[in-house]
Each structure stands twice: as structure tokens, then as C-alpha cells.
Coordinates of C-alpha atoms in Angstrom, one line a residue:
M1 CA 27.5 1.6 19.5
A2 CA 26.1 4.9 20.4
T3 CA 29.0 6.6 18.7
A4 CA 28.8 4.6 15.6
S5 CA 25.0 5.4 15.3
K6 CA 25.7 9.0 16.0
A7 CA 28.2 9.1 13.1
V8 CA 25.8 7.6 10.7
R9 CA 22.4 9.9 11.3
P10 CA 23.5 13.0 9.4
H11 CA 24.0 10.8 6.3
F12 CA 20.4 10.3 5.7
G13 CA 19.0 13.9 5.1
G14 CA 17.4 14.2 8.7
Q15 CA 15.4 10.9 8.2
E16 CA 15.8 8.8 11.3
P17 CA 17.3 5.3 10.0
N18 CA 16.1 2.1 11.5
F19 CA 19.3 0.7 12.8
R20 CA 19.4 -3.1 11.9
V21 CA 23.1 -3.8 13.0
V22 CA 25.6 -1.8 14.8
T23 CA 28.5 -4.2 15.5
L24 CA 32.1 -4.5 15.5
L25 CA 34.0 -5.0 12.3
E26 CA 36.9 -7.3 13.0
P27 CA 40.1 -6.0 12.2
A28 CA 42.0 -7.4 9.0
K29 CA 43.6 -10.8 9.8
K30 CA 47.0 -9.6 8.7
E31 CA 46.9 -6.7 11.1
M32 CA 45.7 -8.9 14.1
I33 CA 48.5 -11.5 13.4
L34 CA 51.2 -8.9 13.9
Y35 CA 49.3 -7.7 17.1
L36 CA 48.8 -11.2 18.5
E37 CA 52.4 -12.3 17.8
K38 CA 53.6 -9.4 19.8
E39 CA 51.5 -10.0 22.7
H40 CA 52.3 -13.5 23.2
Q41 CA 56.1 -12.8 22.8
K42 CA 55.4 -10.0 25.3
Q43 CA 56.9 -7.3 23.0
P44 CA 56.0 -3.7 23.0
I45 CA 53.0 -3.1 21.2
D46 CA 53.3 0.0 18.8
H47 CA 50.4 -0.4 16.7
V48 CA 46.9 -1.2 17.8
P49 CA 44.6 -2.2 14.7
T50 CA 42.0 0.5 14.0
R51 CA 38.5 -0.3 15.6
Y52 CA 35.7 -0.1 12.9
A53 CA 32.0 -0.4 13.0
R54 CA 29.5 -2.2 10.5
I55 CA 26.2 -0.7 10.4
E56 CA 23.2 -1.9 8.6
V57 CA 20.2 0.6 8.4
I58 CA 16.8 0.8 6.5
V59 CA 15.4 4.0 5.4
K60 CA 12.4 5.2 3.2
G61 CA 13.1 5.5 -0.5
S62 CA 11.4 8.3 -2.9
R63 CA 8.6 5.7 -3.4
D64 CA 8.2 4.8 0.2
E65 CA 10.1 1.7 -0.3
N66 CA 12.5 0.3 2.3
Q67 CA 16.1 0.7 1.2
L68 CA 19.1 -1.2 3.2
F69 CA 22.4 0.7 3.5
E70 CA 25.6 -0.8 4.9
L71 CA 28.0 1.8 6.5
I72 CA 31.6 1.5 8.1
V73 CA 32.5 3.8 10.7
D74 CA 36.0 4.5 12.0
L75 CA 35.6 4.7 15.7
C76 CA 38.8 6.6 16.3
S77 CA 37.7 9.4 14.0
D78 CA 33.8 9.0 14.2
Q79 CA 33.7 9.0 10.7
V80 CA 31.7 7.0 8.1
V81 CA 34.4 5.6 5.7
K82 CA 32.0 3.6 3.5
K83 CA 28.4 3.8 2.5
Q84 CA 26.8 1.2 0.3
H85 CA 23.2 0.9 -0.9
H86 CA 22.3 -2.9 -1.3
K87 CA 19.5 -2.7 -4.0
G88 CA 17.1 -5.6 -3.7
K89 CA 18.6 -7.0 -0.6
H90 CA 16.9 -7.3 2.7
S91 CA 18.4 -7.4 6.3
Y92 CA 17.8 -10.1 8.5
I93 CA 14.5 -10.9 10.2
D94 CA 13.7 -9.2 13.6
S95 CA 11.3 -10.1 16.1
G96 CA 9.7 -6.7 15.8
Y97 CA 9.0 -7.0 12.2
M98 CA 7.5 -10.5 12.5
Q99 CA 5.2 -9.4 15.3
A100 CA 4.0 -6.5 13.0
V101 CA 3.3 -9.4 10.3
E102 CA 1.5 -11.5 12.6
K103 CA -0.8 -8.5 14.0
A104 CA -1.4 -7.4 10.4
C105 CA -2.3 -10.8 9.2
L106 CA -4.8 -11.6 11.9
A107 CA -6.4 -7.9 11.4
D108 CA -7.0 -8.6 7.9
E109 CA -10.8 -9.0 7.1
R110 CA -10.3 -11.7 4.4
V111 CA -8.1 -13.8 7.0
Q112 CA -10.8 -13.4 9.6
A113 CA -13.5 -14.6 7.4
E114 CA -11.3 -17.6 6.4
I115 CA -10.9 -18.4 10.0
L116 CA -14.8 -18.2 10.4
T117 CA -15.1 -20.9 8.2
L118 CA -13.0 -23.3 10.2
N119 CA -16.0 -23.3 12.8
L120 CA -13.3 -23.6 15.5
P121 CA -14.4 -24.3 19.3
P122 CA -15.5 -21.3 21.2
E123 CA -12.2 -21.6 23.6
A124 CA -10.0 -21.6 20.8
T125 CA -7.4 -18.6 20.0
V126 CA -5.8 -18.7 16.8
V127 CA -2.1 -18.1 16.7
V128 CA -0.1 -17.0 13.6
E129 CA 3.5 -17.8 13.1
A130 CA 5.5 -16.0 10.6
W131 CA 8.1 -17.5 8.4
A132 CA 10.8 -16.2 5.9
Y133 CA 9.6 -16.9 2.5
A134 CA 12.2 -19.2 1.0
T135 CA 13.2 -19.1 -2.6
D136 CA 15.2 -21.6 -4.9
G137 CA 17.4 -18.7 -6.2
M138 CA 15.6 -18.6 -9.4
N139 CA 12.6 -16.6 -8.2
D140 CA 14.2 -14.1 -6.0
M141 CA 12.1 -11.3 -5.0
A142 CA 12.9 -7.7 -4.9
E143 CA 10.3 -7.1 -2.2
R144 CA 10.4 -9.4 1.0
L145 CA 7.2 -11.7 1.6
T146 CA 6.7 -13.6 4.6
M147 CA 4.8 -16.8 5.3
C148 CA 2.1 -17.2 8.0
W149 CA 1.1 -20.4 9.3
F150 CA -1.9 -20.8 11.4
Y151 CA -2.5 -22.8 14.7
M152 CA -4.8 -22.6 17.7
R153 CA -4.5 -22.6 21.4
L154 CA -7.1 -24.3 23.3
L155 CA -6.2 -23.3 26.8
D156 CA -6.3 -19.8 28.1
N157 CA -2.7 -19.5 29.1
P158 CA 0.0 -18.1 26.5
D159 CA 2.3 -20.8 27.1
A160 CA 0.0 -23.3 25.9
N161 CA 1.1 -25.6 22.9
Y162 CA -0.4 -24.2 19.9
Y163 CA 1.8 -26.5 17.8
A164 CA -0.3 -29.3 18.7
Y165 CA -3.2 -28.0 16.4
P166 CA -2.0 -26.6 13.1
L167 CA -4.6 -25.2 10.9
D168 CA -5.0 -25.7 7.3
I169 CA -4.8 -21.9 6.3
C170 CA -1.9 -20.0 5.1
A171 CA -1.4 -16.6 4.1
E172 CA 1.4 -14.5 2.4
V173 CA 2.4 -11.0 3.5
S174 CA 4.1 -8.4 1.6
E175 CA 6.9 -6.1 3.0
N176 CA 4.3 -3.3 3.6
L177 CA 2.1 -5.6 5.7
Q178 CA -0.6 -6.3 3.2
V179 CA -2.1 -9.7 3.0
C180 CA -1.6 -10.7 -0.7
K181 CA -2.4 -14.4 -0.9
I182 CA -4.8 -16.6 1.5
Y183 CA -5.2 -20.4 0.8
R184 CA -5.9 -23.7 2.4
L185 CA -3.1 -26.3 2.9
P186 CA -3.0 -29.7 1.3
T187 CA -3.8 -32.3 4.0
K188 CA -3.4 -35.4 2.1
P189 CA -0.5 -36.5 0.2
S190 CA -2.2 -36.5 -3.1
E191 CA -3.7 -33.0 -2.4
R192 CA -2.5 -29.6 -3.2
I193 CA -3.1 -25.9 -2.4
N194 CA -6.8 -25.2 -2.6
D195 CA -9.7 -22.9 -1.6
E196 CA -12.1 -25.6 -0.1
K197 CA -13.8 -24.2 3.0
R198 CA -13.7 -27.0 5.3
P199 CA -14.4 -26.8 8.9
Y200 CA -11.9 -27.9 11.6
D201 CA -12.0 -31.5 12.5
R202 CA -12.9 -31.5 16.1
R203 CA -11.8 -35.2 16.2
K204 CA -8.5 -34.0 16.5
M205 CA -8.7 -32.5 19.9
H206 CA -7.0 -34.5 22.5
S207 CA -5.9 -34.3 26.4
T208 CA -3.4 -31.5 27.6
A209 CA -1.1 -34.3 29.0
S210 CA -0.4 -35.7 25.8
S211 CA 0.8 -32.4 24.1
E212 CA 1.5 -29.7 26.8
Y213 CA 5.1 -29.0 28.0
H214 CA 4.8 -26.4 30.6
P215 CA 4.5 -28.0 34.0
E216 CA 1.6 -25.7 34.9
L217 CA -0.3 -27.2 32.3
R218 CA 0.8 -30.8 32.8
P219 CA 0.0 -33.5 35.4
T220 CA 2.2 -33.4 38.5
P221 CA 5.6 -34.7 37.7
R222 CA 7.3 -37.6 39.1
T223 CA 9.5 -37.3 42.0
T224 CA 11.9 -40.2 41.8
T225 CA 15.2 -38.4 41.1
K226 CA 17.3 -37.2 44.1
P227 CA 19.2 -34.1 44.5
Y228 CA 22.2 -33.7 42.4
Q229 CA 24.9 -31.0 43.6
V230 CA 27.7 -29.8 41.5
V231 CA 29.9 -28.0 44.0
Q232 CA 33.6 -26.7 43.5
P233 CA 34.7 -25.6 47.2
D234 CA 37.8 -24.0 45.9
G235 CA 36.2 -22.4 42.9
P236 CA 36.8 -23.1 39.2
S237 CA 40.1 -24.1 37.5
F238 CA 39.7 -21.5 34.8
Q239 CA 40.6 -17.9 35.0
V240 CA 39.0 -15.1 33.1
D241 CA 40.5 -11.6 32.4
G242 CA 37.9 -9.8 30.5
Q243 CA 37.3 -11.7 27.4
H244 CA 40.4 -14.0 27.9
V245 CA 39.8 -17.3 29.1
S246 CA 42.5 -19.7 30.4
W247 CA 42.1 -23.2 31.5
E248 CA 44.7 -26.0 31.9
K249 CA 46.8 -25.5 28.8
W250 CA 44.0 -23.8 26.9
S251 CA 43.7 -20.1 26.3
F252 CA 41.5 -18.2 23.9
R253 CA 39.2 -15.3 23.7
V254 CA 35.4 -15.0 23.8
G255 CA 33.4 -13.0 21.4
F256 CA 29.8 -12.6 20.5
N257 CA 27.7 -11.0 17.7
Y258 CA 24.2 -10.6 16.5
R259 CA 24.6 -13.2 13.4
E260 CA 26.9 -16.0 14.7
G261 CA 26.5 -15.6 18.4
L262 CA 29.4 -17.2 20.4
T263 CA 32.8 -16.7 18.6
L264 CA 36.1 -17.8 19.7
H265 CA 39.4 -16.0 19.0
D266 CA 43.2 -16.8 19.1
T267 CA 42.8 -20.4 20.5
R268 CA 46.1 -22.0 21.8
Y269 CA 47.1 -25.0 23.4
D270 CA 50.3 -25.0 25.7
G271 CA 51.3 -21.8 24.0
R272 CA 50.9 -23.2 20.7
S273 CA 48.8 -21.7 18.1
L274 CA 45.8 -24.0 16.8
F275 CA 43.1 -21.6 15.5
Y276 CA 42.8 -17.9 14.5
R277 CA 38.9 -18.0 14.7
L278 CA 36.1 -20.6 15.3
S279 CA 32.4 -20.0 15.0
Q280 CA 29.2 -21.2 13.5
S281 CA 28.5 -19.4 10.3
E282 CA 25.1 -21.0 9.2
M283 CA 22.3 -23.3 10.3
F284 CA 19.9 -24.6 7.5
V285 CA 17.0 -26.3 8.1
P286 CA 15.3 -27.9 5.0
Y287 CA 11.9 -29.6 5.3
G288 CA 11.3 -32.7 3.3
D289 CA 7.5 -32.3 2.5
P290 CA 7.4 -31.5 -1.3
R291 CA 4.0 -30.3 -1.5
A292 CA 3.3 -26.5 -2.2
P293 CA 4.0 -24.4 0.1
Y294 CA 6.0 -26.6 2.4
A295 CA 8.9 -26.5 0.1
R296 CA 9.3 -22.9 1.3
K297 CA 10.1 -23.9 4.7
A298 CA 13.8 -23.6 4.3
A299 CA 15.2 -21.8 7.4
F300 CA 18.6 -20.3 7.4
D301 CA 18.6 -19.7 11.2
L302 CA 21.7 -17.6 11.5
G303 CA 21.6 -15.8 8.3
N304 CA 18.1 -14.9 8.5
D305 CA 17.3 -14.7 12.2
G306 CA 20.6 -14.5 14.0
A307 CA 22.0 -16.8 16.5
G308 CA 23.1 -13.7 18.6
I309 CA 19.8 -11.7 18.4
N310 CA 18.1 -15.1 19.7
A311 CA 20.6 -16.2 22.7
N312 CA 19.1 -17.0 25.8
N313 CA 19.6 -15.4 29.1
L314 CA 21.0 -18.6 30.8
Q315 CA 19.8 -19.6 34.2
L316 CA 22.0 -21.0 37.0
G317 CA 20.8 -24.3 38.0
C318 CA 19.1 -25.7 34.7
D319 CA 20.8 -24.2 31.8
C320 CA 24.3 -24.4 33.5
L321 CA 25.7 -26.2 36.8
G322 CA 28.6 -25.7 38.8
T323 CA 30.6 -22.6 39.4
I324 CA 29.7 -20.3 36.2
K325 CA 31.3 -17.4 34.5
Y326 CA 28.8 -15.6 32.6
F327 CA 29.5 -13.4 29.5
N328 CA 27.2 -10.6 28.6
A329 CA 26.8 -9.3 25.0
H330 CA 25.2 -6.0 23.3
H331 CA 22.7 -5.9 20.6
N332 CA 21.3 -2.3 19.3
T333 CA 17.7 -1.0 19.5
P334 CA 16.1 0.5 16.2
S335 CA 17.0 3.8 17.2
G336 CA 20.8 2.8 17.4
E337 CA 21.1 2.5 21.2
P338 CA 23.1 -0.2 23.1
L339 CA 20.8 -3.1 24.2
K340 CA 22.4 -5.2 26.8
M341 CA 21.9 -9.1 26.5
P342 CA 22.8 -10.6 30.1
N343 CA 24.2 -14.0 30.5
V344 CA 24.2 -15.3 26.9
V345 CA 27.5 -17.2 27.2
C346 CA 28.1 -19.5 30.1
C347 CA 31.6 -20.9 31.1
H348 CA 32.1 -23.9 33.3
E349 CA 33.7 -27.2 34.1
Q350 CA 32.3 -30.6 33.7
D351 CA 33.3 -34.1 34.8
D352 CA 33.6 -36.1 31.4
G353 CA 34.2 -39.6 32.8
I354 CA 37.3 -41.5 32.2
L355 CA 40.2 -39.8 30.4
W356 CA 42.5 -42.9 30.5
K357 CA 43.0 -46.2 32.4
H358 CA 45.2 -49.1 32.3
T359 CA 45.6 -52.1 34.4
N360 CA 48.6 -54.1 34.3
F361 CA 47.3 -57.6 33.9
R362 CA 50.5 -59.1 35.5
T363 CA 50.2 -57.2 38.7
K364 CA 46.7 -56.3 38.5
N365 CA 47.3 -52.8 39.4
P366 CA 44.9 -50.3 37.8
V367 CA 45.6 -46.7 37.1
V368 CA 42.8 -44.4 36.1
A369 CA 42.6 -40.5 35.4
R370 CA 39.3 -38.6 35.4
S371 CA 38.4 -36.3 32.6
R372 CA 37.4 -32.7 32.9
I373 CA 36.2 -30.5 30.1
L374 CA 35.8 -26.8 29.9
V375 CA 32.4 -25.9 28.4
L376 CA 31.6 -22.6 26.5
Q377 CA 27.6 -22.8 26.1
T378 CA 25.0 -20.7 24.4
I379 CA 21.3 -21.3 23.8
I380 CA 19.1 -19.9 21.3
T381 CA 15.7 -20.1 20.3
V382 CA 14.3 -19.8 16.8
S383 CA 10.4 -20.1 17.0
N384 CA 9.7 -23.6 17.9
Y385 CA 13.3 -24.9 18.2
E386 CA 16.0 -24.4 20.7
Y387 CA 19.6 -25.2 19.9
I388 CA 22.3 -25.8 22.5
F389 CA 25.8 -24.8 21.3
A390 CA 28.5 -25.8 23.3
W391 CA 32.5 -25.9 22.7
H392 CA 34.1 -28.5 24.7
F393 CA 37.9 -28.3 25.6
G394 CA 39.7 -31.4 26.8
Q395 CA 42.6 -32.2 28.8
D396 CA 43.7 -34.0 25.6
A397 CA 44.0 -30.8 23.4
S398 CA 40.7 -32.1 21.8
I399 CA 38.0 -29.5 20.7
V400 CA 34.4 -30.9 20.3
Y401 CA 31.5 -28.7 19.2
E402 CA 28.4 -30.1 20.6
I403 CA 25.0 -29.2 19.1
R404 CA 21.7 -30.4 20.7
A405 CA 18.5 -29.5 19.4
T406 CA 15.2 -29.3 21.6
G407 CA 12.2 -27.4 21.6
I408 CA 9.0 -28.3 19.8
L409 CA 8.3 -29.9 16.1
S410 CA 7.1 -27.6 13.6
T411 CA 3.8 -29.1 12.7
V412 CA 1.4 -29.2 9.6
P413 CA -2.3 -30.5 9.6
T414 CA -3.3 -33.9 8.0
D415 CA -6.6 -35.5 7.5
L416 CA -7.8 -38.1 10.4
D417 CA -9.3 -40.1 7.4
V418 CA -6.3 -40.2 5.0
R419 CA -5.5 -43.7 3.8
E420 CA -2.6 -42.9 1.8
K421 CA 1.0 -43.4 3.3
I422 CA 2.8 -40.2 4.2
A423 CA 6.3 -40.8 3.0
Y424 CA 7.8 -37.6 4.2
G425 CA 6.7 -37.3 8.1
T426 CA 5.7 -38.8 11.1
V427 CA 2.0 -38.4 12.4
V428 CA 2.7 -37.3 16.2
A429 CA -0.9 -36.5 17.4
P430 CA -4.3 -36.8 15.9
G431 CA -4.4 -35.2 12.5
V432 CA -0.8 -33.6 13.2
L433 CA 2.1 -34.2 11.0
A434 CA 5.8 -33.5 11.9
P435 CA 7.3 -33.4 8.2
Y436 CA 10.9 -34.9 8.2
H437 CA 13.6 -32.3 8.1
Q438 CA 17.5 -31.8 8.7
H439 CA 19.5 -29.5 10.6
L440 CA 22.7 -28.8 8.6
F441 CA 25.3 -26.7 10.7
C442 CA 28.1 -25.0 9.1
L443 CA 31.2 -24.2 11.1
R444 CA 33.8 -21.3 9.8
I445 CA 37.1 -22.7 10.8
D446 CA 40.1 -20.4 10.4
P447 CA 43.1 -22.8 11.2
A448 CA 46.4 -21.4 12.7
I449 CA 48.3 -24.8 13.3
D450 CA 51.4 -23.7 14.6
G451 CA 51.3 -20.7 12.4
H452 CA 49.3 -19.5 9.5
A453 CA 50.9 -21.5 6.6
N454 CA 48.2 -24.3 6.9
S455 CA 46.9 -26.8 4.2
L456 CA 44.0 -29.1 3.8
V457 CA 44.7 -32.8 3.7
V458 CA 42.1 -35.5 2.9
E459 CA 43.2 -38.8 4.4
E460 CA 41.9 -42.3 3.6
S461 CA 42.4 -45.9 4.7
C462 CA 43.1 -48.4 1.7
P463 CA 44.2 -52.0 1.5
L464 CA 47.6 -53.0 0.5
P465 CA 47.9 -54.6 -2.8
I466 CA 47.7 -58.3 -2.5
D467 CA 49.2 -59.2 -6.0
D468 CA 52.1 -56.7 -5.9
P469 CA 55.2 -58.6 -5.7
S470 CA 57.2 -55.7 -4.4
I471 CA 54.8 -55.5 -1.6
H472 CA 54.7 -58.4 1.2
N473 CA 51.1 -58.8 2.0
P474 CA 50.6 -62.4 1.5
F475 CA 47.5 -62.8 3.6
G476 CA 45.7 -59.5 2.4
I477 CA 45.2 -58.1 5.8
G478 CA 47.7 -55.1 5.4
Y479 CA 46.3 -51.7 4.8
M480 CA 47.5 -48.0 5.1
T481 CA 46.5 -44.5 5.1
E482 CA 46.8 -42.0 1.9
Q483 CA 46.9 -38.4 2.1
K484 CA 46.0 -36.0 -0.7
M485 CA 46.6 -32.2 -0.5
I486 CA 43.4 -30.2 -1.5
E487 CA 44.8 -27.4 -4.0
E488 CA 41.2 -25.8 -4.8
E489 CA 38.0 -25.1 -2.9
G490 CA 35.2 -27.6 -3.5
G491 CA 32.7 -29.8 -1.7
F492 CA 33.9 -33.6 -0.5
D493 CA 31.6 -36.4 0.5
L494 CA 32.5 -38.3 3.6
D495 CA 33.3 -41.8 2.1
F496 CA 32.8 -44.1 5.0
T497 CA 34.0 -47.2 3.1
K498 CA 37.5 -45.3 3.1
N499 CA 37.2 -43.9 6.5
R500 CA 38.0 -40.4 4.8
T501 CA 38.9 -37.9 7.1
F502 CA 40.3 -34.2 6.8
K503 CA 43.2 -32.6 8.5
F504 CA 44.6 -29.1 8.8
V505 CA 48.3 -29.5 8.8
N506 CA 51.3 -27.2 8.7
E507 CA 53.9 -28.6 6.3
K508 CA 56.5 -26.4 7.9
K509 CA 56.4 -27.9 11.3
I510 CA 57.3 -31.7 11.4
N511 CA 56.4 -33.6 14.5
G512 CA 59.6 -34.9 16.2
I513 CA 58.3 -38.5 16.9
T514 CA 56.1 -39.4 13.8
G515 CA 58.0 -37.4 11.3
T516 CA 54.9 -36.0 9.6
P517 CA 53.5 -32.6 9.6
V518 CA 51.8 -31.5 12.6
G519 CA 48.0 -31.3 12.4
F520 CA 44.3 -31.2 13.7
K521 CA 41.6 -33.7 12.3
L522 CA 38.0 -32.6 11.3
V523 CA 35.3 -34.9 11.5
R524 CA 31.9 -33.8 9.7
R525 CA 28.5 -34.8 8.8
R526 CA 26.7 -35.0 5.4
S527 CA 23.3 -34.2 3.8
L528 CA 20.5 -36.9 2.8
S529 CA 18.9 -34.5 0.1
G530 CA 19.1 -35.1 -3.5
G531 CA 22.3 -33.8 -4.9
Q532 CA 20.7 -31.6 -7.5
V533 CA 18.3 -29.6 -5.4
H534 CA 18.9 -26.3 -3.6
H535 CA 18.3 -28.0 -0.2
A536 CA 21.4 -30.1 -0.7
I537 CA 24.0 -27.7 0.4
E538 CA 27.2 -28.9 2.1
W539 CA 29.5 -26.1 3.4
W540 CA 33.3 -26.0 4.4

């Protein structure tokens, strides 16, 4: 990172760039395939792919505007081989900038005057939370705007849950940290953005036991659970060599970057290639409250925020149990220096119940095998939410990508005396609405099923014809599966009436038992949004 940053600095006329990204540019797939094939065949490696770094920097233009540049650095020659100005584009959001937005917003005299009209309790502390200003693609801005949502904290503790007290003020802040709009939020279904100077309704205040999460702020927790110890006296069954992990018949390499977080490379089972690369490529969280400005709550938590940047330092005993191997990662400081991120990935084994069982009903003799899985886990915090991402590798050659959402709901204020039914949210506390929303997770899957000549197949279950004399199905109970090769890119619904599934197959490799191409099945989910709106996005 330091080498790449040093190569970039002379290209901006003495101006010190704000380094947003300094990361590895993965080698071209064609080069890597040749390298990996020789490695697995234990042949001499006569060519190592050139290492490149990809850098994003922000510098000031002639009118003091922010300009985003992307550069590619050859790490062998320490030379910049590409420099591109992305006009009208923005880099991801970083916590430092968002903190500056929050500070500027609270320091604005008009905002302070608006807060005074709320007549808040004397013990209240106002908290501003900055969000990206989402657009529908038709009204994109050349200058970045940031939404500022307001909350209050009633306890003199920085860990107090301010989401329990949303305020009905909203502000918009420009890229140069100027407040450009202040308005009041709708608190009824029929209400719209307004300028009404109404005070905070103190009937919304409630006990800490009903809304606080931190142990220091809650009643004493119950003590009904006994100690649960996960011990492996002989150590774990996996082996780690640098970034390479092997376990049972599995092998793969662990990667990590600022945007996607955990990535997996060259995944193999029993020596057979399965996937060239696996990662999560995006996470989209659209909110279903149609009232302005809530429609702008549409978070791209990887593209805008970054799973790697927001990764937690995982702690033994809570985040991960057992004998753990931790992987560190690095990001960069604004000056381009390496910034160590410790323990962002944990690798451990888990018991997974029964792998298989059979009892011979004649002899009454049971045979059972326990299942164990290898887990690669990372956890990120993006504002109010935590996301637990875990790759599970099974002894049955299965791969499961588990996602769990925890944390706290993003809340909005609602009127205590409202008589209208709120169709797009749930009231979770007095005067506090949690709008309906979805978490849409997009995986980037680069299959390599027994090689790289792979195809995508859609498979459906369908009944056998009952009135076709050439097909024997007299009772109408017969059914079969049909396969169709996907020839062009596109989106496909998950049709439960046909039990539709998708498979990555290698048509050149035939299973010796079934006589069909070897493959790996993909199971996915669907969106609930209307098909024509910009929230209704489904990725492959």
C-alpha cells in the first residue's frame, strides 16, 4: 500500500491526495487459471501474474470542487500505468466524512433554532445520523448530498439507544458541508413534508428497560443458562498456510477487500475445481415507506459503505467459539498508509447435528454419523444494523452462505394520536415506527465446475402428460424434470409452482453413474417490490 501510494503522489502537481482506496487489483483470470493449473499439477511455475494496485483518490479541482481519480499501479515497476478522472462520480462513503457531516449539521444555526422549537427535555442529547442521499437514476446529482436524520438520547451514556426516540426534523447537507434544506417529517400517513414548528410529544418517553440494549443500561439479566464449553483438546481439523485453508476434502484461499469484505478463491473439493471466486458483491436495503423523504432510504451497504471497511474485530467467546484461526486485513489511511484491521475473519469448526442416519427396521440396528462444518465468518456494522456473513463448508460437499441480520431497527417518528392505519410499518414503541424494508443480498459467483467451460441451466419439475397415448401415466401421478440452458444474461423469477432451480454445469464432464453433466445447484430468494420501481432489483 505504501509503495502504491508513493507512486501516485507525484501525479497531482504537489497536491496531497485524499486516498480513498488502495487495494489489490486481482490478476486477469486467464493468467490466474494458468498459474493455478501449474500449481495444482505441481509443475514448475515459470510466470507469476503481474501484481497491480487499484487506487482511488480525491483532489481539489480549479474551482475547489472534489475530483475523483482512479489509478492503476504496476507494483513490479512502481509505475502508474493508468489514470482516469471520473467526472461527476463519487467514491464510497467513509465514516470520517459522515462524522464531518453530522458535526456541520449540528453546528448550523438554523438547525439549532429548529431543535429549540422541539422543546426537548433538559436531559436530552440530540444525535444526527447521516445517510447517503439515494436517487432513482433519473435525478442524479453531480454534487453529493447527505440526508441527516435526527434522534435524541435521554441517558448520559454514549451507548444509549437513540433509535428509541426519532425526532421529526430532517436536514440535507451538501458536499462542501453546508446545510441546504431543513424541514419537518410527516408523522401521519396522510401527512407530507412540512414546516410546522410542533414541540416533541413527551408522552413518547418510556422506560429504559423497554428500549435499551447495553447491559449497563438494563436490569440485571437472568442467570438460567449453564456454562457451555466448546473445546478441541487436540486442536482443529483444518490447516492454514498463509491465506490457504484446507479441511476434510476442501481447499480454498481467503481474500479480503474494502468493498466486498471476505472473498474466497480457487475453491476445490477432493482436488476437483468448483469455484474460481466467491464473494458478496452488493447488499441493497430498500425501505417501503412511500412518503417523502423516506423513499430516499435505500442503502447500498457494500457499494456506498463497504463490507470490508465496516468489518468488526471479532472476539473469542462471543463472535466465535472453539479453536479459532483469525485473519487480519488492511485498509488505508487518508494519507495512503496501511491501516491494520485485526481479526476481521474467523475460521472455526462447528457441530452441525446429524449428517445421516439409518436404522435397519429388521435388525433394529441404527447407524448415525455426526455432521461437522467449517465456518468462515465476518461481521459488519453499518449504522444501526449488524450483518453476520458466514460461509459453511459441509462434509457432504455442500456450500451454504448464511446471512443473519441483527442490531437495531432504523426508526421514524409517528403521531401518538394517529387514527389512520399505517400500512407500511410496525409501531415498536410509543410514537416510534419501524418501516417495512428488505435486505437484498447479491452474490458474485464465478463457477469452475471441473474446469471453466461451465453453463447455467434452469431446471423445473413438471407433470407427465395424462392424455398422451405414447406416455404411460394412467393415474396422473407421474412427473419429471425439464432442463433449459440459459443462453443470454437476464433475470429469472423463482417459480415455486414448478420448483424451479438453477444449476452450474460442465457439459463436457459426465457423471459416470447418472449419465448427466456434473453440476452444482443454486438456491436463491426474491424481492417483494413492484416490478417496475427502482427498488425492485434482482441480481445474478
